[in-house]
Amino acid sequence: MTGILAGRVAIVTGAGRGLGREHALELARHGAKVVVNDLGTSGAGEGASSAPAEEVAAAIRAAGGQAVTNGADVADFAATEKMVAQAIEEFGGLDILVNNAGFVRDRMLVNTSEEEWDAVIRVHLKGHFAPLRHAAAYWRAEAKAGRQRAARVINTSSGAGLQGSVGQGTYTAAKAGIAGLTLVAAEELAPYGVTVNAIAPSARTRMTGGPFAAKMAVPTEGFDAMDPANVSPVVAWLASIEAGDVTGRVVEIEGGRICVEEGWRHGPADDLGARWAAAEVGPALRALLARAASPEPVYGARTPAPSAVNGARG
């Protein structure tokens, strides 16, 4: 296989199904050698099976590519260190890390258990940190040894993490954390030749049922905007050497639409030059809110009236 990723080595986490599966296949189509990581859990993060990862690796090999499987729990610090080592031992290095693994347990905040909170935060947020930490250590060592690689990290946030989603408070917090981690990692790893970006995909997977089921339905004709394969070409390009000048960005992808997200930015400000008195804060803050851009409604929200959004009184 030849293409924009020819000769490059990639790890894709959660690559047994859904988006991760399509990412692994797409990277391989463009010439990457792929470590197909998947624990083989259910959509709720339960159980384990090597079958999904093995099926994807077999499909890559059948098409003429190179792939091996890995069954590490992405939130297991020691296991992900071995996963990075596996890529290096099997294929001679590591150039691309696609952090994709995750699951969801939708619940309103007042019904969320501590176990549910911990499980979702663990697999998404720690499950991004652990592989990234070990890959980054390898890339830093390579750079210091004079063998700097054009390394690429593609993390997976979501619209929930950027705008919020009713009934997904835990998932939203984890995905927002991933977006923030992406910004910091992009800056810290730049000296070693590493770019770090994130995607916010909208696609039909095991995680997108419930209130989104109607939107995710397979169309009877025409373009299937929710096909997870629509997302993967963006991942492939971000993983390429050509994308070396793009870092610290979050790209939303839905069907044929790509959108560069603009996150928290400094907006209107008022500097008193002294400590504010509590009675002065209200008028000052309301004046600033009236000048500020209104936030986008949370997914699933009852859209508030403009006066409620910007804090102004009618």
PDB file of N, CA, C and O in Angstrom, residues 8-39:
ATOM      1  N   ARG A   8       4.864   4.950   7.531  1.00  0.00           N
ATOM      2  CA  ARG A   8       4.661   5.467   8.890  1.00  0.00           C
ATOM      3  C   ARG A   8       3.970   4.424   9.762  1.00  0.00           C
ATOM      4  O   ARG A   8       3.249   3.557   9.272  1.00  0.00           O
ATOM      5  N   VAL A   9       4.230   4.525  11.066  1.00  0.00           N
ATOM      6  CA  VAL A   9       3.720   3.539  12.022  1.00  0.00           C
ATOM      7  C   VAL A   9       2.689   4.213  12.923  1.00  0.00           C
ATOM      8  O   VAL A   9       2.940   5.285  13.486  1.00  0.00           O
ATOM      9  N   ALA A  10       1.529   3.566  13.056  1.00  0.00           N
ATOM     10  CA  ALA A  10       0.427   4.158  13.809  1.00  0.00           C
ATOM     11  C   ALA A  10      -0.107   3.204  14.869  1.00  0.00           C
ATOM     12  O   ALA A  10      -0.138   1.986  14.680  1.00  0.00           O
ATOM     13  N   ILE A  11      -0.546   3.793  15.968  1.00  0.00           N
ATOM     14  CA  ILE A  11      -1.380   3.095  16.956  1.00  0.00           C
ATOM     15  C   ILE A  11      -2.749   3.746  16.907  1.00  0.00           C
ATOM     16  O   ILE A  11      -2.864   4.977  16.957  1.00  0.00           O
ATOM     17  N   VAL A  12      -3.790   2.933  16.801  1.00  0.00           N
ATOM     18  CA  VAL A  12      -5.167   3.423  16.886  1.00  0.00           C
ATOM     19  C   VAL A  12      -5.835   2.703  18.042  1.00  0.00           C
ATOM     20  O   VAL A  12      -5.944   1.471  18.029  1.00  0.00           O
ATOM     21  N   THR A  13      -6.272   3.447  19.049  1.00  0.00           N
ATOM     22  CA  THR A  13      -6.927   2.811  20.192  1.00  0.00           C
ATOM     23  C   THR A  13      -8.427   2.697  19.942  1.00  0.00           C
ATOM     24  O   THR A  13      -9.015   3.499  19.223  1.00  0.00           O
ATOM     25  N   GLY A  14      -9.022   1.670  20.530  1.00  0.00           N
ATOM     26  CA  GLY A  14     -10.444   1.428  20.304  1.00  0.00           C
ATOM     27  C   GLY A  14     -10.741   1.175  18.841  1.00  0.00           C
ATOM     28  O   GLY A  14     -11.768   1.611  18.307  1.00  0.00           O
ATOM     29  N   ALA A  15      -9.845   0.437  18.175  1.00  0.00           N
ATOM     30  CA  ALA A  15      -9.921   0.288  16.717  1.00  0.00           C
ATOM     31  C   ALA A  15     -10.696  -0.940  16.270  1.00  0.00           C
ATOM     32  O   ALA A  15     -10.705  -1.255  15.082  1.00  0.00           O
ATOM     33  N   GLY A  16     -11.361  -1.627  17.179  1.00  0.00           N
ATOM     34  CA  GLY A  16     -12.077  -2.836  16.801  1.00  0.00           C
ATOM     35  C   GLY A  16     -13.425  -2.592  16.163  1.00  0.00           C
ATOM     36  O   GLY A  16     -13.930  -3.429  15.416  1.00  0.00           O
ATOM     37  N   ARG A  17     -14.009  -1.429  16.452  1.00  0.00           N
ATOM     38  CA  ARG A  17     -15.350  -1.145  15.935  1.00  0.00           C
ATOM     39  C   ARG A  17     -15.474   0.348  15.650  1.00  0.00           C
ATOM     40  O   ARG A  17     -14.644   1.155  16.038  1.00  0.00           O
ATOM     41  N   GLY A  18     -16.572   0.708  14.994  1.00  0.00           N
ATOM     42  CA  GLY A  18     -16.954   2.102  14.850  1.00  0.00           C
ATOM     43  C   GLY A  18     -15.903   2.991  14.231  1.00  0.00           C
ATOM     44  O   GLY A  18     -15.252   2.642  13.240  1.00  0.00           O
ATOM     45  N   LEU A  19     -15.725   4.164  14.819  1.00  0.00           N
ATOM     46  CA  LEU A  19     -14.773   5.139  14.301  1.00  0.00           C
ATOM     47  C   LEU A  19     -13.352   4.596  14.284  1.00  0.00           C
ATOM     48  O   LEU A  19     -12.622   4.786  13.307  1.00  0.00           O
ATOM     49  N   GLY A  20     -12.938   3.936  15.364  1.00  0.00           N
ATOM     50  CA  GLY A  20     -11.573   3.426  15.431  1.00  0.00           C
ATOM     51  C   GLY A  20     -11.281   2.426  14.331  1.00  0.00           C
ATOM     52  O   GLY A  20     -10.189   2.424  13.743  1.00  0.00           O
ATOM     53  N   ARG A  21     -12.250   1.568  14.044  1.00  0.00           N
ATOM     54  CA  ARG A  21     -12.084   0.603  12.958  1.00  0.00           C
ATOM     55  C   ARG A  21     -11.848   1.327  11.632  1.00  0.00           C
ATOM     56  O   ARG A  21     -10.925   0.976  10.875  1.00  0.00           O
ATOM     57  N   GLU A  22     -12.675   2.326  11.350  1.00  0.00           N
ATOM     58  CA  GLU A  22     -12.534   3.062  10.097  1.00  0.00           C
ATOM     59  C   GLU A  22     -11.211   3.826  10.042  1.00  0.00           C
ATOM     60  O   GLU A  22     -10.583   3.921   8.982  1.00  0.00           O
ATOM     61  N   HIS A  23     -10.780   4.370  11.179  1.00  0.00           N
ATOM     62  CA  HIS A  23      -9.487   5.064  11.213  1.00  0.00           C
ATOM     63  C   HIS A  23      -8.356   4.107  10.856  1.00  0.00           C
ATOM     64  O   HIS A  23      -7.474   4.431  10.056  1.00  0.00           O
ATOM     65  N   ALA A  24      -8.355   2.931  11.492  1.00  0.00           N
ATOM     66  CA  ALA A  24      -7.285   1.953  11.244  1.00  0.00           C
ATOM     67  C   ALA A  24      -7.251   1.542   9.783  1.00  0.00           C
ATOM     68  O   ALA A  24      -6.175   1.476   9.160  1.00  0.00           O
ATOM     69  N   LEU A  25      -8.412   1.266   9.206  1.00  0.00           N
ATOM     70  CA  LEU A  25      -8.478   0.862   7.804  1.00  0.00           C
ATOM     71  C   LEU A  25      -8.011   1.986   6.877  1.00  0.00           C
ATOM     72  O   LEU A  25      -7.298   1.750   5.902  1.00  0.00           O
ATOM     73  N   GLU A  26      -8.417   3.219   7.177  1.00  0.00           N
ATOM     74  CA  GLU A  26      -8.040   4.359   6.342  1.00  0.00           C
ATOM     75  C   GLU A  26      -6.541   4.641   6.421  1.00  0.00           C
ATOM     76  O   GLU A  26      -5.891   4.896   5.402  1.00  0.00           O
ATOM     77  N   LEU A  27      -5.970   4.590   7.620  1.00  0.00           N
ATOM     78  CA  LEU A  27      -4.530   4.807   7.756  1.00  0.00           C
ATOM     79  C   LEU A  27      -3.763   3.741   6.977  1.00  0.00           C
ATOM     80  O   LEU A  27      -2.770   4.041   6.300  1.00  0.00           O
ATOM     81  N   ALA A  28      -4.221   2.505   7.073  1.00  0.00           N
ATOM     82  CA  ALA A  28      -3.562   1.417   6.344  1.00  0.00           C
ATOM     83  C   ALA A  28      -3.674   1.617   4.835  1.00  0.00           C
ATOM     84  O   ALA A  28      -2.729   1.350   4.097  1.00  0.00           O
ATOM     85  N   ARG A  29      -4.827   2.082   4.362  1.00  0.00           N
ATOM     86  CA  ARG A  29      -5.013   2.345   2.938  1.00  0.00           C
ATOM     87  C   ARG A  29      -3.979   3.340   2.412  1.00  0.00           C
ATOM     88  O   ARG A  29      -3.573   3.283   1.254  1.00  0.00           O
ATOM     89  N   HIS A  30      -3.576   4.241   3.266  1.00  0.00           N
ATOM     90  CA  HIS A  30      -2.608   5.262   2.869  1.00  0.00           C
ATOM     91  C   HIS A  30      -1.170   4.860   3.197  1.00  0.00           C
ATOM     92  O   HIS A  30      -0.274   5.698   3.136  1.00  0.00           O
ATOM     93  N   GLY A  31      -0.969   3.593   3.562  1.00  0.00           N
ATOM     94  CA  GLY A  31       0.375   3.071   3.701  1.00  0.00           C
ATOM     95  C   GLY A  31       0.907   2.916   5.104  1.00  0.00           C
ATOM     96  O   GLY A  31       2.048   2.481   5.286  1.00  0.00           O
ATOM     97  N   ALA A  32       0.130   3.268   6.118  1.00  0.00           N
ATOM     98  CA  ALA A  32       0.622   3.135   7.491  1.00  0.00           C
ATOM     99  C   ALA A  32       0.609   1.679   7.945  1.00  0.00           C
ATOM    100  O   ALA A  32      -0.250   0.885   7.544  1.00  0.00           O
ATOM    101  N   LYS A  33       1.578   1.348   8.796  1.00  0.00           N
ATOM    102  CA  LYS A  33       1.583   0.082   9.511  1.00  0.00           C
ATOM    103  C   LYS A  33       0.862   0.338  10.829  1.00  0.00           C
ATOM    104  O   LYS A  33       1.202   1.282  11.541  1.00  0.00           O
ATOM    105  N   VAL A  34      -0.119  -0.504  11.149  1.00  0.00           N
ATOM    106  CA  VAL A  34      -1.050  -0.158  12.218  1.00  0.00           C
ATOM    107  C   VAL A  34      -1.042  -1.168  13.362  1.00  0.00           C
ATOM    108  O   VAL A  34      -1.149  -2.376  13.139  1.00  0.00           O
ATOM    109  N   VAL A  35      -0.927  -0.648  14.581  1.00  0.00           N
ATOM    110  CA  VAL A  35      -1.206  -1.423  15.779  1.00  0.00           C
ATOM    111  C   VAL A  35      -2.678  -1.199  16.102  1.00  0.00           C
ATOM    112  O   VAL A  35      -3.091  -0.078  16.430  1.00  0.00           O
ATOM    113  N   VAL A  36      -3.458  -2.249  15.957  1.00  0.00           N
ATOM    114  CA  VAL A  36      -4.910  -2.174  16.165  1.00  0.00           C
ATOM    115  C   VAL A  36      -5.192  -2.507  17.621  1.00  0.00           C
ATOM    116  O   VAL A  36      -5.185  -3.662  18.029  1.00  0.00           O
ATOM    117  N   ASN A  37      -5.430  -1.472  18.412  1.00  0.00           N
ATOM    118  CA  ASN A  37      -5.701  -1.688  19.842  1.00  0.00           C
ATOM    119  C   ASN A  37      -7.199  -1.750  20.091  1.00  0.00           C
ATOM    120  O   ASN A  37      -7.952  -0.901  19.607  1.00  0.00           O
ATOM    121  N   ASP A  38      -7.629  -2.743  20.839  1.00  0.00           N
ATOM    122  CA  ASP A  38      -9.015  -2.800  21.289  1.00  0.00           C
ATOM    123  C   ASP A  38      -9.126  -3.808  22.417  1.00  0.00           C
ATOM    124  O   ASP A  38      -8.613  -4.933  22.316  1.00  0.00           O
ATOM    125  N   LEU A  39      -9.781  -3.390  23.485  1.00  0.00           N
ATOM    126  CA  LEU A  39     -10.011  -4.284  24.612  1.00  0.00           C
ATOM    127  C   LEU A  39     -11.199  -5.202  24.356  1.00  0.00           C
ATOM    128  O   LEU A  39     -11.351  -6.237  25.005  1.00  0.00           O
TER     129      LEU A  39
END
